[in-house]
C-alpha cells in the first residue's frame, strides 16, 4: 500500500469513527419517530462503514512499523463497541454480567476517546491530509463506502428478520419492547431512590398538591411510551394531570420554560409550549405509582426519551431561561 492510500485509509477511519461516535449521541437525544429513525439509521450505517474499512485498515495495521500498546487497546475498544452494538440490535435488551449491551457500548465508546486522541496526535505529522486527498476520486470512493454501508445495513436488517432475531421488535430509537408489567426501574447515572411518604407534596408554580389532590385535575388512564436510552421501551398505562391544567395560561404566556425538579436534585427544563403534553402522574397500571418508578409523583414527557421523565417530582416552576440552556443529558 502506497503512502497516499495509507493516509487516506487512516483519514477515512478517523472520519467515520468520529461521525459514528457523534451520531450515537444524537440517537440518544432523539425521542420522536422521525429524528429517531434518521439518527439511529445514520449511526448504524456509519458503524457498518467502520467494518467496510477493515480490509484496508488491516493492511495499514499489519505494515505499521512501531506498534504501540495504546493502538491495540484502541482497536479492542472499537471492537467491543461494534460487538455490543450488534448484541443490542440482534439479541435485544437484557443483562450480560450485570450490564446491558448499551452500557457496554457507550462505556467502550467513552473510554476509547482518550486513546483515539493520543493515537491521532502521535501520528498527526505523517498522516496529515494533503490537497491530493480531496480529489474527485476520493469523493467517489467515499460515496462507494457509504453506499456499501447502506446496503450492508439493509442486508443486516433483512437477515435479522429472516433469522427471527430481536432486531425486528425495535422501534425507531432502536429500543426493544419490554412488557408493561416488567418495565425496569431505571436510574440515569448516580441518582438514588428516595424514601418518600405517599402524601409528599409537589409544588407547582406556587401551589402545592399531594397525589390525592392531583386526582381532581387528572385524565382518564392513558398509554404513554417510556423509551429508555438503555435500549428498552414499554407502553404501560398511566394516570396523571397535565401541567397545562395546573398552571394558568396567563402565567405560562410570560415564561419561556418549565423546570421540573426531583427531590433528589435531578432536573430537566422543557419548552413552556409543551405544558399540555407534560403530566404529573400518580398511577401506573391502575395502582399507586411505586417508589422505584418515581412515586408518589413523577413526570411523563411522551415523545421524549426516558431521561426527561423526572421521577419523585418536588417542584414544577416557570422560568425565563430558555429550555435549551441546560446540559443535553443530566449529570446525575
Ligand atoms: C465510536 C464508537 C461507536 C461505534 C463503533 C458504534 C457502532 C455501533 C454499531 C455497529 C451498531 C449496530 C448498528 C446496527 O446494526 O444497526 C450500534 C448501535 C447503537 N449504538 Fe453505537 N457505536 C458507537 C458509539 C455509540 C454511542 C456514543 C452511543 C450513544 C451515546 C451509541 C448508541 C447506539 C445505539 C442506541 C444503538 C442501537 C441502534 C439501533 O438499534 O438501530 N453508539 N453502534
Ligand atoms: N430523579 C430521577 N428521575 C429519573 C431518573 C433518575 O435517575 N432520577 N432516570 C430517568 C431515566 S434514564 C428513565 S429511563 C426513567 C425510568 O423510569 P422508570 O424507572 O419508571 O422505568 O426515569 C427517568 N427519571
Ligand atoms: Mo433511561
Coordinates of C-alpha atoms and ligand atoms in Angstrom, one line a residue:
X1 CA 0.0 0.0 0.0
X2 CA 1.5 3.4 -1.0
X3 CA 1.7 6.3 1.4
X4 CA -1.3 8.2 -0.1
X5 CA -3.6 5.2 0.3
X6 CA -2.4 4.6 3.7
X7 CA -3.0 8.2 4.7
X8 CA -6.5 8.2 3.1
X9 CA -7.4 4.9 4.8
X10 CA -6.5 6.4 8.2
X11 CA -8.3 9.6 7.4
X12 CA -11.4 7.7 6.4
X13 CA -11.2 5.6 9.6
X14 CA -10.9 8.7 11.8
X15 CA -13.8 10.5 10.0
X16 CA -16.2 7.5 10.2
X17 CA -15.3 6.7 13.8
X18 CA -15.8 10.3 14.9
X19 CA -19.1 10.5 13.0
X20 CA -20.3 7.2 14.4
X21 CA -19.5 8.5 18.0
X22 CA -21.3 11.8 17.4
X23 CA -24.4 10.1 15.7
X24 CA -24.7 7.8 18.7
X25 CA -25.3 10.8 21.0
X26 CA -27.8 12.3 18.6
X27 CA -29.6 8.9 18.5
X28 CA -29.6 9.1 22.3
X29 CA -31.2 12.5 22.3
X30 CA -33.9 11.7 19.7
X31 CA -37.3 10.7 21.1
X32 CA -39.9 11.2 18.4
X33 CA -40.1 8.8 15.4
X34 CA -38.6 10.8 12.5
X35 CA -35.5 12.2 14.2
X36 CA -35.0 8.9 16.0
X37 CA -35.2 6.9 12.7
X38 CA -32.8 9.3 11.0
X39 CA -30.2 9.3 13.8
X40 CA -30.3 5.6 14.6
X41 CA -30.1 4.5 10.9
X42 CA -27.3 7.0 10.3
X43 CA -25.5 5.6 13.3
X44 CA -26.0 2.0 12.1
X45 CA -24.8 2.8 8.6
X46 CA -21.7 4.6 9.9
X47 CA -20.9 1.7 12.3
X48 CA -21.0 -0.6 9.3
X49 CA -18.8 1.8 7.4
X50 CA -16.1 1.0 10.0
X51 CA -16.5 -2.6 9.2
X52 CA -16.3 -1.9 5.5
X53 CA -12.9 -0.2 6.1
X54 CA -11.4 -3.3 7.8
X55 CA -9.8 -4.8 4.7
X56 CA -7.8 -1.5 4.1
X57 CA -7.1 -0.7 7.8
X58 CA -5.9 -4.2 8.4
X59 CA -3.1 -3.7 5.8
X60 CA -2.2 -0.4 7.5
X61 CA -2.0 -2.2 10.8
X62 CA 0.0 -5.2 9.6
X63 CA 2.6 -3.0 7.9
X64 CA 2.8 -0.4 10.7
X65 CA 6.4 -0.2 11.9
X66 CA 6.3 0.8 15.6
X67 CA 3.2 -0.9 17.0
X68 CA 2.0 0.8 20.2
X69 CA 0.1 -0.9 23.0
X70 CA -2.3 2.1 23.1
X71 CA -3.2 1.5 19.4
X72 CA -4.1 -2.1 20.2
X73 CA -6.2 -1.0 23.2
X74 CA -8.0 1.5 20.9
X75 CA -8.6 -1.3 18.4
X76 CA -10.0 -3.6 21.1
X77 CA -12.3 -0.8 22.4
X78 CA -13.7 -0.2 18.8
X79 CA -14.2 -3.9 18.5
X80 CA -16.1 -4.0 21.8
X81 CA -18.2 -1.0 20.7
X82 CA -19.1 -2.7 17.4
X83 CA -19.8 -6.1 19.0
X84 CA -22.0 -4.6 21.8
X85 CA -23.8 -2.6 19.2
X86 CA -24.7 -5.8 17.3
X87 CA -25.7 -7.5 20.6
X88 CA -28.1 -4.6 21.4
X89 CA -29.6 -4.8 17.9
X90 CA -29.9 -8.6 17.4
X91 CA -30.0 -10.1 20.9
X92 CA -32.1 -7.3 22.5
X93 CA -32.3 -5.7 25.9
X94 CA -31.0 -7.8 28.7
X95 CA -28.3 -8.2 31.3
X96 CA -25.0 -9.7 30.4
X97 CA -22.8 -10.0 33.5
X98 CA -24.8 -7.2 35.2
X99 CA -24.5 -4.8 32.3
X100 CA -26.8 -4.0 29.4
X101 CA -25.4 -4.1 25.9
X102 CA -25.9 -0.3 25.7
X103 CA -23.9 0.3 28.9
X104 CA -21.0 -1.7 27.5
X105 CA -21.5 0.1 24.1
X106 CA -21.5 3.6 25.4
X107 CA -18.9 2.8 28.0
X108 CA -16.4 1.4 25.4
X109 CA -17.1 4.4 23.2
X110 CA -16.3 6.9 26.0
X111 CA -13.2 5.0 27.2
X112 CA -11.8 4.9 23.6
X113 CA -11.8 8.7 23.3
X114 CA -8.5 9.4 25.1
X115 CA -6.9 6.5 23.3
X116 CA -8.1 7.9 20.0
X117 CA -6.8 11.4 20.8
X118 CA -3.3 10.1 21.7
X119 CA -3.3 7.8 18.6
X120 CA -4.2 10.7 16.3
X121 CA -1.8 13.2 17.9
X122 CA 1.1 10.8 17.8
X123 CA 0.5 10.2 14.0
X124 CA -0.6 13.7 13.0
X125 CA 2.6 14.7 11.2
X126 CA 2.9 11.7 8.8
X127 CA -0.8 11.2 8.3
X128 CA -1.9 14.8 8.0
X129 CA -4.3 15.3 5.0
X130 CA -2.8 16.8 1.8
X131 CA -4.5 18.5 -1.1
X132 CA -4.4 15.4 -3.3
X133 CA -6.5 13.6 -0.7
X134 CA -9.5 15.7 -1.6
X135 CA -9.8 14.7 -5.2
X136 CA -12.8 13.7 -7.2
X137 CA -11.6 10.1 -6.9
X138 CA -11.6 10.2 -3.1
X139 CA -15.1 11.6 -3.2
X140 CA -16.2 8.7 -5.4
X141 CA -14.6 6.3 -3.0
X142 CA -16.3 7.9 0.0
X143 CA -19.6 7.6 -1.9
X144 CA -18.9 4.0 -2.6
X145 CA -18.1 3.3 1.0
X146 CA -21.3 4.9 2.1
X147 CA -23.4 3.1 -0.4
X148 CA -21.8 -0.3 0.6
X149 CA -22.5 0.5 4.2
X150 CA -26.1 1.4 3.4
X151 CA -26.6 -1.9 1.5
X152 CA -25.0 -3.7 4.5
X153 CA -27.5 -2.0 6.8
X154 CA -30.4 -3.2 4.7
X155 CA -29.0 -6.7 4.4
X156 CA -28.4 -6.8 8.2
X157 CA -32.0 -5.7 8.9
X158 CA -33.3 -8.3 6.5
X159 CA -31.2 -11.1 7.8
X160 CA -32.1 -10.2 11.4
X161 CA -35.8 -10.6 10.5
X162 CA -35.3 -13.8 8.5
X163 CA -33.4 -15.3 11.4
X164 CA -36.1 -14.3 13.8
X165 CA -33.7 -12.2 15.9
X166 CA -34.8 -9.5 18.3
X167 CA -33.9 -6.8 15.8
X168 CA -37.5 -6.8 14.5
X169 CA -39.1 -5.6 17.7
X170 CA -37.1 -2.3 17.8
X171 CA -38.9 1.0 17.5
X172 CA -37.4 4.0 15.7
X173 CA -35.0 4.7 18.5
X174 CA -33.6 1.2 18.4
X175 CA -35.2 0.3 21.7
X176 CA -36.7 -3.2 22.2
X177 CA -40.2 -3.7 23.7
X178 CA -40.5 -4.8 27.3
X179 CA -43.9 -5.8 28.7
X180 CA -45.5 -3.1 30.8
X181 CA -45.5 -5.3 33.9
X182 CA -41.8 -6.0 33.5
X183 CA -40.8 -2.4 33.0
X184 CA -37.3 -1.9 34.6
X185 CA -36.8 0.7 37.3
X186 CA -34.0 2.9 35.9
X187 CA -31.5 5.4 37.2
X188 CA -29.8 7.6 34.7
X189 CA -26.4 7.7 36.3
X190 CA -25.9 8.1 40.1
X191 CA -29.3 9.1 41.4
X192 CA -30.9 7.1 44.3
X193 CA -34.5 6.1 45.1
X194 CA -35.6 8.3 47.9
X195 CA -37.9 7.1 50.7
X196 CA -41.0 9.3 50.4
X197 CA -44.3 9.5 52.1
X198 CA -47.4 8.8 50.0
X199 CA -48.6 12.3 50.8
X200 CA -45.4 14.1 49.8
X201 CA -46.4 17.4 48.2
X202 CA -45.3 18.7 44.9
X203 CA -45.1 22.5 44.4
X204 CA -46.5 23.6 41.0
X205 CA -45.9 27.3 40.3
X206 CA -46.6 28.3 43.9
X207 CA -49.5 25.8 44.6
X208 CA -48.9 22.5 46.3
X209 CA -50.5 19.1 45.6
X210 CA -50.4 15.6 47.0
X211 CA -51.1 12.6 44.7
X212 CA -54.7 12.6 46.0
X213 CA -55.1 16.4 45.2
X214 CA -54.0 15.7 41.6
X215 CA -56.9 13.3 41.1
X216 CA -59.3 16.3 40.6
X217 CA -57.3 17.6 37.6
X218 CA -56.4 14.1 36.3
X219 CA -57.1 12.5 33.0
X220 CA -58.6 9.0 32.5
X221 CA -55.8 6.4 32.4
X222 CA -53.9 6.5 29.1
X223 CA -51.0 4.7 27.5
X224 CA -47.6 6.6 27.1
X225 CA -44.4 5.1 25.8
X226 CA -41.4 5.2 28.1
X227 CA -38.3 4.8 25.9
X228 CA -35.1 4.5 27.9
X229 CA -31.7 5.1 26.3
X230 CA -30.6 1.9 27.9
X231 CA -32.3 0.0 25.0
X232 CA -35.9 -0.8 26.0
X233 CA -39.3 0.7 25.8
X234 CA -42.6 -0.1 27.5
X235 CA -46.2 1.1 26.9
X236 CA -47.9 0.9 30.3
X237 CA -51.0 2.9 31.3
X238 CA -50.6 5.9 33.5
X239 CA -52.9 8.4 35.2
X240 CA -52.0 12.0 35.9
X241 CA -52.7 15.7 35.5
X242 CA -51.4 17.8 32.5
X243 CA -49.3 20.8 33.5
X244 CA -51.5 22.9 31.3
X245 CA -54.4 22.2 33.6
X246 CA -52.3 23.0 36.7
X247 CA -50.6 26.2 35.6
X248 CA -52.8 29.1 34.2
X249 CA -52.3 30.0 30.6
X250 CA -51.6 33.7 31.6
X251 CA -48.8 32.6 33.9
X252 CA -47.3 30.4 31.1
X253 CA -47.6 33.1 28.5
X254 CA -44.9 35.2 30.1
X255 CA -42.4 32.3 30.8
X256 CA -40.0 30.5 28.5
X257 CA -39.5 27.2 30.1
X258 CA -40.9 24.8 32.7
X259 CA -38.3 23.5 35.2
X260 CA -39.2 20.1 36.8
X261 CA -37.0 19.1 39.7
X262 CA -36.9 15.9 41.7
X263 CA -36.4 15.7 45.5
X264 CA -33.0 14.2 44.6
X265 CA -32.0 17.4 42.7
X266 CA -32.3 15.7 39.3
X267 CA -33.8 18.3 37.0
X268 CA -34.9 19.0 33.4
X269 CA -36.2 22.1 31.7
X270 CA -38.9 22.0 29.0
X271 CA -40.3 24.5 26.4
X272 CA -43.2 26.2 28.0
X273 CA -45.3 25.3 25.0
X274 CA -45.1 21.6 26.0
X275 CA -47.4 22.1 29.1
X276 CA -50.3 20.2 27.5
X277 CA -48.2 17.2 26.9
X278 CA -46.3 17.0 30.3
X279 CA -48.1 15.2 33.0
X280 CA -47.7 14.7 36.8
X281 CA -48.5 11.0 37.1
X282 CA -49.5 9.2 40.3
X283 CA -50.8 5.9 38.9
X284 CA -49.1 3.1 36.9
X285 CA -51.1 0.2 35.5
X286 CA -54.0 1.0 37.8
X287 CA -52.0 1.1 41.0
X288 CA -50.4 3.9 43.0
X289 CA -47.0 4.7 41.4
X290 CA -44.3 2.6 43.1
X291 CA -41.3 4.3 44.6
X292 CA -38.9 2.7 42.1
X293 CA -40.9 4.2 39.2
X294 CA -40.9 7.7 40.8
X295 CA -43.8 7.5 43.3
X296 CA -45.7 9.2 44.7
X297 CA -45.5 11.7 41.8
X298 CA -43.4 11.6 38.6
X299 CA -43.3 13.4 35.3
X300 CA -44.4 11.9 32.0
X301 CA -43.0 13.5 28.9
X302 CA -44.5 11.5 26.0
X303 CA -42.4 11.7 22.8
X304 CA -39.2 12.3 24.8
X305 CA -36.6 9.8 25.9
X306 CA -36.8 8.3 29.4
X307 CA -34.2 10.6 31.0
X308 CA -36.7 13.5 30.6
X309 CA -39.3 11.7 32.7
X310 CA -38.2 13.1 36.1
X311 CA -39.1 10.8 39.0
X312 CA -40.0 11.9 42.6
X313 CA -41.0 15.4 41.5
X314 CA -40.6 18.0 44.2
X315 CA -41.3 21.2 42.1
X316 CA -42.5 22.5 38.8
X317 CA -41.5 26.1 38.1
X318 CA -41.9 28.6 35.3
X319 CA -38.6 30.2 34.2
X320 CA -37.4 32.9 31.9
X321 CA -34.4 30.9 30.9
X322 CA -34.8 29.1 27.5
X323 CA -35.1 25.3 27.9
X324 CA -32.0 24.6 25.7
X325 CA -29.7 26.4 28.1
X326 CA -29.1 23.1 30.0
X327 CA -26.8 20.1 29.6
X328 CA -28.1 17.8 26.8
X329 CA -28.0 14.9 29.3
X330 CA -28.5 15.1 33.0
X331 CA -25.2 14.9 35.0
X332 CA -26.8 12.9 37.8
Ligands
LIG1 C1 -17.2 5.1 18.2 C2 -18.0 4.3 18.9 C3 -19.2 3.6 18.4 C4 -19.2 2.6 17.4 C5 -18.1 2.0 16.7 C6 -20.6 2.2 17.3 C7 -21.1 1.2 16.5 C8 -22.4 0.7 16.5 C9 -22.9 -0.4 15.7 C10 -22.1 -1.1 14.6 C11 -24.2 -0.6 16.0 C12 -25.2 -1.6 15.4 C13 -25.9 -0.9 14.2 C14 -26.9 -1.8 13.5 O1 -26.6 -2.9 13.2 O2 -28.0 -1.3 13.2 C15 -24.6 0.4 17.0 C16 -25.8 0.5 17.6 C17 -26.2 1.5 18.5 N1 -25.4 2.5 19.1 FE1 -23.4 2.7 18.6 N2 -21.4 3.0 18.2 C18 -20.5 3.8 18.9 C19 -20.9 4.8 19.8 C20 -22.1 5.0 20.3 C21 -22.5 6.0 21.3 C22 -21.5 7.0 21.9 C23 -23.9 5.9 21.5 C24 -24.8 6.6 22.4 C25 -24.4 7.6 23.2 C26 -24.3 4.8 20.7 C27 -25.6 4.3 20.7 C28 -26.1 3.2 19.9 C29 -27.5 2.8 19.9 C30 -28.6 3.4 20.7 C31 -27.5 1.7 19.0 C32 -28.8 0.9 18.6 C33 -29.3 1.5 17.4 C34 -30.3 0.6 16.7 O3 -30.9 -0.3 17.3 O4 -30.5 0.8 15.5 N3 -23.3 4.3 20.0 N4 -23.5 1.2 17.3
LIG2 N1 -35.0 11.7 39.6 C1 -34.7 10.9 38.6 N2 -35.6 10.7 37.6 C2 -35.3 9.9 36.6 C3 -34.1 9.1 36.5 C4 -33.2 9.3 37.6 O1 -32.1 8.7 37.6 N3 -33.5 10.2 38.6 N4 -33.9 8.3 35.5 C5 -34.6 8.6 34.2 C6 -34.5 7.5 33.2 S1 -32.9 7.4 32.5 C7 -35.5 6.8 32.8 S2 -35.4 5.7 31.5 C8 -36.8 6.9 33.5 C9 -37.1 5.5 34.0 O2 -38.3 5.4 34.7 P1 -38.7 4.0 35.4 O3 -37.7 3.8 36.4 O4 -40.1 4.2 35.9 O5 -38.7 2.9 34.3 O6 -36.8 7.7 34.6 C10 -36.1 8.9 34.4 N5 -36.3 9.8 35.6
LIG3 MO1 -33.2 5.8 30.8

